[in-house]
Structures are given as structure tokens and as C-alpha cells.
Tab-separated table of C-alpha atoms in Angstrom:
chain	number	residue	atom	x	y	z
A	26	MET	CA	0.000	0.000	0.000
A	27	MET	CA	1.316	3.435	-0.951
A	28	LYS	CA	1.785	5.510	2.185
A	29	THR	CA	-0.190	8.753	2.360
A	30	ILE	CA	-1.112	11.202	5.119
A	31	THR	CA	-4.721	12.397	5.113
A	32	PRO	CA	-5.322	15.840	6.673
A	33	VAL	CA	-8.601	15.852	8.601
A	34	TRP	CA	-10.612	19.028	9.121
A	35	HIS	CA	-14.145	19.669	10.296
A	36	CYS	CA	-15.479	19.379	6.723
A	37	ASN	CA	-14.167	15.835	6.091
A	38	PHE	CA	-14.114	14.575	9.668
A	39	SER	CA	-17.236	12.380	9.466
A	40	HIS	CA	-15.967	10.557	6.379
A	41	GLU	CA	-12.439	10.006	7.661
A	42	ILE	CA	-13.417	8.915	11.164
A	43	HIS	CA	-15.701	6.309	9.552
A	44	LEU	CA	-12.767	5.050	7.454
A	45	LEU	CA	-10.578	4.862	10.557
A	46	CYS	CA	-13.217	2.771	12.309
A	47	LEU	CA	-13.451	0.363	9.361
A	48	ASN	CA	-9.665	0.003	9.136
A	49	LEU	CA	-9.436	-0.945	12.808
A	50	ASN	CA	-11.069	-4.243	11.874
A	51	ARG	CA	-7.734	-5.131	10.267
A	52	TYR	CA	-5.150	-2.919	11.961
A	53	LYS	CA	-4.953	-3.210	15.761
A	54	VAL	CA	-1.877	-1.072	16.438
A	55	LEU	CA	-2.087	2.738	16.574
A	56	SER	CA	1.023	4.875	16.349
A	57	VAL	CA	0.226	8.319	17.741
A	58	ASP	CA	1.877	11.722	17.890
A	59	THR	CA	0.613	15.142	18.928
A	60	GLU	CA	1.497	18.765	18.363
A	61	PHE	CA	0.795	21.190	21.196
A	62	PRO	CA	1.663	24.853	21.890
A	63	GLY	CA	4.889	24.415	23.824
A	64	PHE	CA	6.140	24.023	27.373
A	65	LEU	CA	5.122	26.743	29.811
A	66	ARG	CA	7.463	25.233	32.378
A	67	ASP	CA	10.713	23.558	31.313
A	68	THR	CA	11.785	20.420	33.145
A	69	PRO	CA	15.503	20.126	33.984
A	70	ARG	CA	17.314	17.198	32.430
A	71	ASP	CA	17.453	14.212	34.811
A	72	ALA	CA	14.807	15.754	37.077
A	73	PRO	CA	13.250	13.284	39.546
A	74	ALA	CA	9.991	11.637	38.539
A	75	ALA	CA	7.893	13.769	40.915
A	76	ILE	CA	9.169	16.997	39.348
A	77	LEU	CA	8.710	15.618	35.844
A	78	TYR	CA	5.080	14.742	36.504
A	79	ASP	CA	4.410	18.045	38.274
A	80	ASP	CA	5.719	19.939	35.237
A	81	LEU	CA	3.822	17.645	32.870
A	82	LYS	CA	0.596	18.301	34.736
A	83	PHE	CA	1.168	22.066	34.809
A	84	ASN	CA	1.937	22.241	31.085
A	85	VAL	CA	-0.907	20.009	29.928
A	86	ASP	CA	-3.453	21.497	32.335
A	87	ASN	CA	-2.817	24.949	30.887
A	88	THR	CA	-2.607	24.179	27.153
A	89	ASN	CA	-4.642	22.354	24.532
A	90	ILE	CA	-3.758	19.957	21.749
A	91	ILE	CA	-3.363	21.277	18.180
A	92	GLN	CA	-2.902	18.115	16.113
A	93	LEU	CA	-3.234	14.367	16.615
A	94	GLY	CA	-1.560	12.007	14.168
A	95	ILE	CA	-2.671	8.368	13.996
A	96	THR	CA	-1.043	5.684	11.847
A	97	LEU	CA	-2.468	2.173	11.828
A	98	MET	CA	-0.452	-1.059	11.702
A	99	ASP	CA	-1.118	-4.750	12.062
A	100	ASP	CA	0.652	-7.141	14.415
A	101	HIS	CA	3.158	-8.055	11.707
A	102	GLY	CA	4.336	-4.469	11.189
A	103	ASP	CA	2.429	-3.862	7.950
A	104	ILE	CA	1.548	-0.171	7.910
A	105	GLY	CA	-1.895	1.089	6.976
A	106	PRO	CA	-3.380	4.590	6.609
A	107	THR	CA	-2.322	7.763	8.418
A	108	TRP	CA	-4.630	10.559	9.526
A	109	GLU	CA	-3.686	14.008	10.811
A	110	PHE	CA	-6.528	15.474	12.881
A	111	ASN	CA	-6.427	19.272	13.133
A	112	PHE	CA	-8.257	20.725	16.130
A	113	LYS	CA	-9.780	24.165	16.357
A	114	PHE	CA	-7.150	26.380	17.989
A	115	ASP	CA	-7.304	30.177	18.207
A	116	LEU	CA	-3.989	31.840	19.018
A	117	GLU	CA	-5.840	34.890	20.315
A	118	LYS	CA	-7.594	32.807	22.977
A	119	GLU	CA	-5.381	29.799	23.660
A	120	THR	CA	-2.408	29.763	26.016
A	121	HIS	CA	0.784	29.140	24.053
A	122	VAL	CA	4.534	29.675	23.932
A	123	GLN	CA	5.244	32.068	21.064
A	124	SER	CA	8.576	30.503	20.134
A	125	SER	CA	6.899	27.083	19.849
A	126	ILE	CA	4.144	28.504	17.631
A	127	GLU	CA	6.722	30.126	15.351
A	128	PHE	CA	8.547	26.802	15.142
A	129	LEU	CA	5.322	24.997	14.180
A	130	LYS	CA	4.550	27.658	11.566
A	131	LYS	CA	7.978	27.078	10.003
A	132	SER	CA	7.140	23.371	9.981
A	133	GLY	CA	4.049	24.097	7.883
A	134	LEU	CA	1.154	24.436	10.324
A	135	ASP	CA	-1.442	26.943	9.056
A	136	PHE	CA	-2.912	28.495	12.183
A	137	GLN	CA	-5.427	30.597	10.265
A	138	LYS	CA	-6.909	27.447	8.707
A	139	ILE	CA	-6.692	25.657	12.046
A	140	LYS	CA	-8.707	28.481	13.628
A	141	GLN	CA	-11.356	28.501	10.896
A	142	ASP	CA	-11.613	24.848	9.844
A	143	GLY	CA	-10.317	22.885	12.814
A	144	ILE	CA	-12.313	20.058	14.390
A	145	PRO	CA	-14.131	21.021	17.611
A	146	MET	CA	-12.731	18.844	20.382
A	147	ASN	CA	-16.134	17.697	21.601
A	148	VAL	CA	-17.025	16.467	18.093
A	149	PHE	CA	-13.822	14.440	17.893
A	150	VAL	CA	-14.162	12.960	21.379
A	151	MET	CA	-17.799	11.931	20.958
A	152	ASN	CA	-17.005	10.028	17.773
A	153	PHE	CA	-13.618	8.603	18.731
A	154	LEU	CA	-14.761	7.184	22.051
A	155	LYS	CA	-17.515	5.310	20.216
A	156	ILE	CA	-14.789	3.753	18.086
A	157	LEU	CA	-12.765	2.763	21.156
A	158	ALA	CA	-15.864	1.103	22.600
A	159	MET	CA	-16.123	-1.028	19.436
A	160	HIS	CA	-12.411	-1.847	19.122
A	161	ARG	CA	-10.988	-2.651	22.546
A	162	ASN	CA	-7.963	-4.857	21.970
A	163	LEU	CA	-5.665	-2.140	20.585
A	164	LYS	CA	-1.979	-1.430	21.078
A	165	TRP	CA	-0.714	2.164	21.213
A	166	VAL	CA	2.795	3.081	20.082
A	167	THR	CA	4.548	6.380	20.832
A	168	PHE	CA	8.023	7.840	20.786
A	169	HIS	CA	8.801	9.726	24.013
A	170	GLY	CA	5.070	9.723	24.428
A	171	THR	CA	4.580	11.198	27.888
A	172	TYR	CA	3.152	14.492	26.636
A	173	ASP	CA	1.381	12.821	23.710
A	174	LEU	CA	-0.503	10.443	25.996
A	175	ALA	CA	-1.198	13.186	28.544
A	176	HIS	CA	-2.755	15.464	25.927
A	177	VAL	CA	-4.768	12.595	24.443
A	178	LEU	CA	-5.959	11.547	27.912
A	179	LYS	CA	-7.044	15.111	28.658
A	180	LEU	CA	-8.866	15.138	25.319
A	181	PHE	CA	-10.597	11.789	25.896
A	182	THR	CA	-11.759	12.613	29.409
A	183	CYS	CA	-12.942	16.153	28.539
A	184	GLU	CA	-11.314	17.281	31.783
A	185	THR	CA	-9.235	20.425	32.180
A	186	LEU	CA	-6.881	18.946	34.783
A	187	LEU	CA	-4.764	15.815	34.863
A	188	PRO	CA	-4.747	13.655	38.022
A	189	ASN	CA	-2.582	14.937	40.863
A	190	THR	CA	-0.085	12.072	40.897
A	191	ALA	CA	1.651	9.909	38.315
A	192	ARG	CA	0.065	6.840	39.873
A	193	ASP	CA	-3.432	8.273	39.441
A	194	PHE	CA	-2.502	9.346	35.915
A	195	ALA	CA	-1.518	5.767	35.073
A	196	ALA	CA	-4.750	4.399	36.557
A	197	LYS	CA	-6.896	6.791	34.506
A	198	ALA	CA	-4.841	6.265	31.345
A	199	SER	CA	-5.331	2.506	31.733
A	200	SER	CA	-9.023	3.020	31.016
A	201	PHE	CA	-8.165	4.005	27.450
A	202	PHE	CA	-4.751	2.548	26.614
A	203	ASN	CA	-4.860	-1.209	27.149
A	204	LYS	CA	-1.430	-1.892	25.670
A	205	LEU	CA	1.302	0.689	25.222
A	206	VAL	CA	4.872	0.814	23.904
A	207	ASP	CA	7.180	3.847	24.088
A	208	LEU	CA	9.935	3.432	21.509
A	209	LYS	CA	12.284	5.886	23.210
A	210	LEU	CA	12.216	3.675	26.289
A	211	ALA	CA	12.682	0.592	24.107
A	212	ALA	CA	15.680	2.220	22.413
A	213	LYS	CA	17.158	2.986	25.826
A	214	TYR	CA	17.331	-0.750	26.540
A	215	SER	CA	18.249	-1.882	23.015
A	216	GLU	CA	21.626	-3.358	22.196
A	217	GLY	CA	23.895	-0.736	20.681
A	218	LEU	CA	21.755	2.168	21.912
A	219	LYS	CA	22.096	1.827	25.676
A	220	ASP	CA	22.960	5.116	27.389
A	221	VAL	CA	22.689	6.930	24.023
A	222	GLU	CA	20.201	9.808	23.833
A	223	VAL	CA	18.317	9.413	20.535
A	224	GLY	CA	15.436	11.372	19.111
A	225	LEU	CA	12.949	10.046	16.588
A	226	ALA	CA	14.820	11.520	13.610
A	227	LYS	CA	18.174	10.061	14.684
A	228	LEU	CA	16.682	6.646	15.438
A	229	SER	CA	14.973	6.586	12.028
A	230	ARG	CA	18.316	7.294	10.338
A	231	ILE	CA	19.989	4.499	12.311
A	232	LEU	CA	17.261	2.118	11.127
A	233	HIS	CA	17.316	3.471	7.535
A	234	VAL	CA	13.721	4.691	7.644
A	235	ARG	CA	12.701	7.548	5.356
A	236	ARG	CA	10.223	10.197	6.444
A	237	LEU	CA	7.103	11.079	4.457
A	238	GLY	CA	5.955	14.655	4.968
A	239	GLU	CA	7.325	17.409	7.193
A	240	ALA	CA	8.823	16.890	10.641
A	241	HIS	CA	6.889	18.304	13.598
A	242	ASN	CA	3.591	17.599	11.887
A	243	ALA	CA	1.606	15.016	13.845
A	244	GLY	CA	0.707	12.881	10.835
A	245	SER	CA	4.274	12.649	9.547
A	246	ASP	CA	5.676	11.972	13.021
A	247	SER	CA	3.102	9.250	13.730
A	248	LEU	CA	3.936	7.555	10.411
A	249	LEU	CA	7.670	7.741	11.108
A	250	THR	CA	7.058	6.283	14.572
A	251	ALA	CA	5.111	3.423	12.972
A	252	GLN	CA	7.935	2.736	10.524
A	253	VAL	CA	10.493	2.703	13.339
A	254	TYR	CA	8.287	0.354	15.361
A	255	ALA	CA	8.010	-2.007	12.384
A	256	LYS	CA	11.824	-2.207	12.331
A	257	MET	CA	12.147	-2.647	16.113
A	258	MET	CA	9.187	-4.864	16.981
A	259	ASP	CA	11.083	-8.139	16.664
A	260	HIS	CA	13.824	-6.873	18.980
A	261	ILE	CA	11.868	-5.080	21.706
A	262	GLY	CA	11.819	-8.141	23.932
A	263	ASP	CA	9.434	-10.052	26.106
A	264	GLY	CA	6.961	-7.261	26.840
A	265	SER	CA	8.581	-6.236	30.118
A	266	LEU	CA	8.676	-2.602	28.906
A	267	GLU	CA	5.041	-2.571	27.852
A	268	GLY	CA	2.971	0.111	29.536
A	269	ILE	CA	5.921	2.255	30.639
A	270	LEU	CA	6.473	5.778	29.307
A	271	TYR	CA	9.940	7.251	29.003
A	272	GLY	CA	10.461	9.498	32.034
A	273	LEU	CA	7.541	8.052	34.013
A	274	GLU	CA	9.154	4.705	34.626
A	275	ASP	CA	7.840	4.280	38.169
A	276	VAL	CA	4.269	3.659	36.968
A	277	ARG	CA	2.761	1.382	34.361
A	278	ILE	CA	-0.219	1.897	32.064
A	279	GLY	CA	-2.454	-0.884	30.771
A	280	ARG	CA	-5.620	-2.830	31.388
A	281	MET	CA	-3.850	-5.291	33.692
A	282	TYR	CA	-3.217	-2.448	36.129
A	283	LYS	CA	-6.794	-1.423	36.846
A	284	PRO	CA	-7.739	0.167	40.161
A	285	ARG	CA	-9.880	-1.893	42.498
A	286	PHE	CA	-13.623	-2.196	42.020
A	287	VAL	CA	-16.512	-3.168	44.266
A	288	ILE	CA	-18.773	-6.128	43.497
A	289	ARG	CA	-22.147	-6.049	45.236
A	290	LEU	CA	-23.593	-9.458	46.074
A	291	PRO	CA	-26.738	-10.628	47.764
A	292	HIS	CA	-26.032	-12.101	51.176
A	293	PRO	CA	-25.352	-14.933	51.737
A	294	TYR	CA	-23.162	-15.856	48.745
A	295	PRO	CA	-25.307	-17.517	46.030
A	296	HIS	CA	-24.798	-21.003	44.638
A	297	PRO	CA	-22.224	-21.093	41.824
A	298	TYR	CA	-24.608	-21.820	38.930
A	299	PRO	CA	-23.274	-20.924	35.459
A	300	MET	CA	-24.078	-17.344	34.484
A	301	PRO	CA	-22.489	-14.765	32.188
A	302	VAL	CA	-20.614	-11.752	33.509
A	303	GLN	CA	-18.974	-8.814	31.771
A	304	LEU	CA	-16.409	-6.705	33.587
A	305	GLY	CA	-15.010	-3.486	32.169
A	306	PRO	CA	-13.563	-3.920	28.678
A	307	CYS	CA	-13.545	-7.712	28.789
A	308	ALA	CA	-15.810	-10.035	26.829
A	309	THR	CA	-18.707	-11.915	28.382
A	310	TYR	CA	-17.826	-15.320	29.820
A	311	THR	CA	-19.907	-18.121	31.309
A	312	MET	CA	-18.375	-19.540	34.433
A	313	SER	CA	-19.470	-22.509	36.529
A	314	PHE	CA	-17.096	-22.469	39.476
A	315	ILE	CA	-16.516	-20.447	42.600
A	316	PRO	CA	-14.020	-17.676	41.824
A	317	GLN	CA	-10.450	-18.232	42.941
A	318	ILE	CA	-9.628	-14.525	43.205
A	319	PRO	CA	-9.285	-13.538	46.866
A	320	VAL	CA	-12.067	-11.266	48.095
A	321	HIS	CA	-12.772	-9.586	51.412
A	322	GLN	CA	-16.307	-9.527	52.739
A	323	HIS	CA	-17.632	-6.273	54.218
A	324	GLY	CA	-21.319	-6.647	55.016
A	325	GLY	CA	-22.903	-7.657	51.718
A	326	ASN	CA	-19.973	-6.457	49.576
A	327	TYR	CA	-16.960	-8.259	48.238
A	328	VAL	CA	-13.985	-6.048	47.415
A	329	ALA	CA	-11.562	-7.498	44.880
A	330	PRO	CA	-8.053	-6.047	45.186
A	331	MET	CA	-6.029	-5.024	42.141
A	332	GLU	CA	-4.572	-8.073	40.389
A	333	PRO	CA	-2.025	-8.174	37.522
A	334	GLN	CA	-4.336	-9.864	35.014
A	335	PRO	CA	-6.586	-8.465	32.285
A	336	CYS	CA	-9.967	-9.744	33.457
A	337	TYR	CA	-11.717	-10.814	36.611
A	338	PHE	CA	-13.907	-13.861	35.937
A	339	MET	CA	-16.560	-14.136	38.608
A	340	PRO	CA	-20.034	-15.756	38.312
A	341	LEU	CA	-21.950	-12.826	39.754
A	342	PRO	CA	-25.465	-11.653	38.922
A	343	HIS	CA	-24.672	-7.929	39.223
A	344	VAL	CA	-21.479	-5.946	38.857
A	345	MET	CA	-20.851	-2.325	39.760
A	346	MET	CA	-17.673	-0.671	38.511
């Protein structure tokens, strides 16, 4: 398939978001990149994780996303379509760093068109979350994706503020990003690249990957990230780095790291007859045995602690999340 990058504006959004949904039937890996209006607060190199997250929260809380690039891939590294979603962004109203805006203008971003023809965020979120509800078993790929994922999480949740701690951030992000790979972190632990600081452009040159489009445009960067991932995927390892973002390495994102939930049961505990149950993003299962997951009884409630597995299979008549 010839690689192309499709710009998405308000006028063609409905058509392109429908195509993205259809393509997710084949492609289950999403490479993502964002463009945003700069860093209001710079983080010192090698700052501790608490400072890094505090600065991340401050910057993302006070700015909004400009572009989101999404490139689709399959599990074998075959690359599908790329979309570049342009959000409505008015420089006269939005908080921004002027030097960053000038840099993006030099990279080709047309802020007058973005102001006039950009996609309203609520329109994007309403449609995209419907797609995520239909296609749950997706993998997300980023390069140095801490800010990318933070801006996308803020967009998805329609909230103005990120959670107060990195741990709470990871728990909330896990609701949307079931599987996640950060290629900058993977490069950090790759043979020949250990202790070498590489950006996306340098890593692509090392791997002999050619860019399509202009750098610092979300569509082009997401496609380049996908191409780099296709080269690296056989060498990333056993999945031990999955769910960890470069710089936020003390927390892990993914569906296996869900916060606890409460299951309300009639009292006493009912007989274990087979019955279907659906928990969170998991499929419906029919079980015919007493659950082996440890629970703690408090009155008529059973509280299941967080467990490192994707689903909780329990033959219960009613589940509250």
C-alpha cells in the first residue's frame, strides 16, 4: 500500500473517522503523535519523577492539543493509513509559547486554517470514544510519548486537569490505553543504543527509515514512529517494557493495572450456577465455578483487590464498577 497522510478538518471529519473505524477491523496497532503549543514550564534534564510529573501536569493542564496524528499497523508491522486530525485552535484565545508557535509555523502548520476549519474537540471525542468502545484490543505506540498520551488523555476525558499524581494518571490512562509501547524507552534498553540519547529523527536514520511529509507535523511523526516500530518490533523483547512511558518509569499503564472495584452481592453468597458476567472492557464469559480470586467480605460487599491480570472472571449476577 502506498503511504499517504490524510489531513482531517471539520469538513471531512465524518468521512475520515468512519474510514478509521473500518480500518481498525484489520489494523490493531495505533502509532500516535501530537502537536501542542509548547512548554510553559521547562523540566531540567534528569529531574526526579515527581518533578517531571508536576511539570507535565502544569503544562498540559494549561494548554490544549493542536494536532493528533494516527497511523495504523497490524501485528506483523504492515503499515496502513495515516490521519492528521487538526483541532480548532485560536492563538488569540489559547495559552501558548510564542517561540513554539513560530517553530510549528515554520514546519508548515497553518494556524489561520486551524482556527477557521479545525475540528471542535467535543465532536472528535464523541465520535472517537464510540470507536474505542467497538475496538478494545488495541496497542498504542509512541516515541517519548509522555506528553502525547497526557494530551490525548485530557482530550478523551474532557477534563481540564490531569490527576494529581503519576500513579493516578496511570490508573486513569489505563481506562483508554490497554497496551502501550514507548519506543524511546525501548531504544534505551536496546543493544547498541544503551545510554545513548536518541530522538525520533536520529533513530529513524539508524534504522534506515525515510520520512514522508514534514517533521513536527503530527501525521508525519506518527507515520515515522510506525515505521520505526516495524523495524524494532522483533527486537523489543518479552513485553517487560510494555505500559511504561519514558520518564515516568515508576508507573505502568495498561488494562492489567486497573484500580480496584466493588462487586455487590446478595447475602449470603449464592450457589455457583453458570451465568455470564462482563467486567469493564472484557468479553462476556460463562463460568461454573466459585471464583479463585481472593475477596474480602464487608457486610454484603466483596472487594476485589487489584490483580495483575486483564480480566476478573466471577459468576456474579450484578457488577458495579
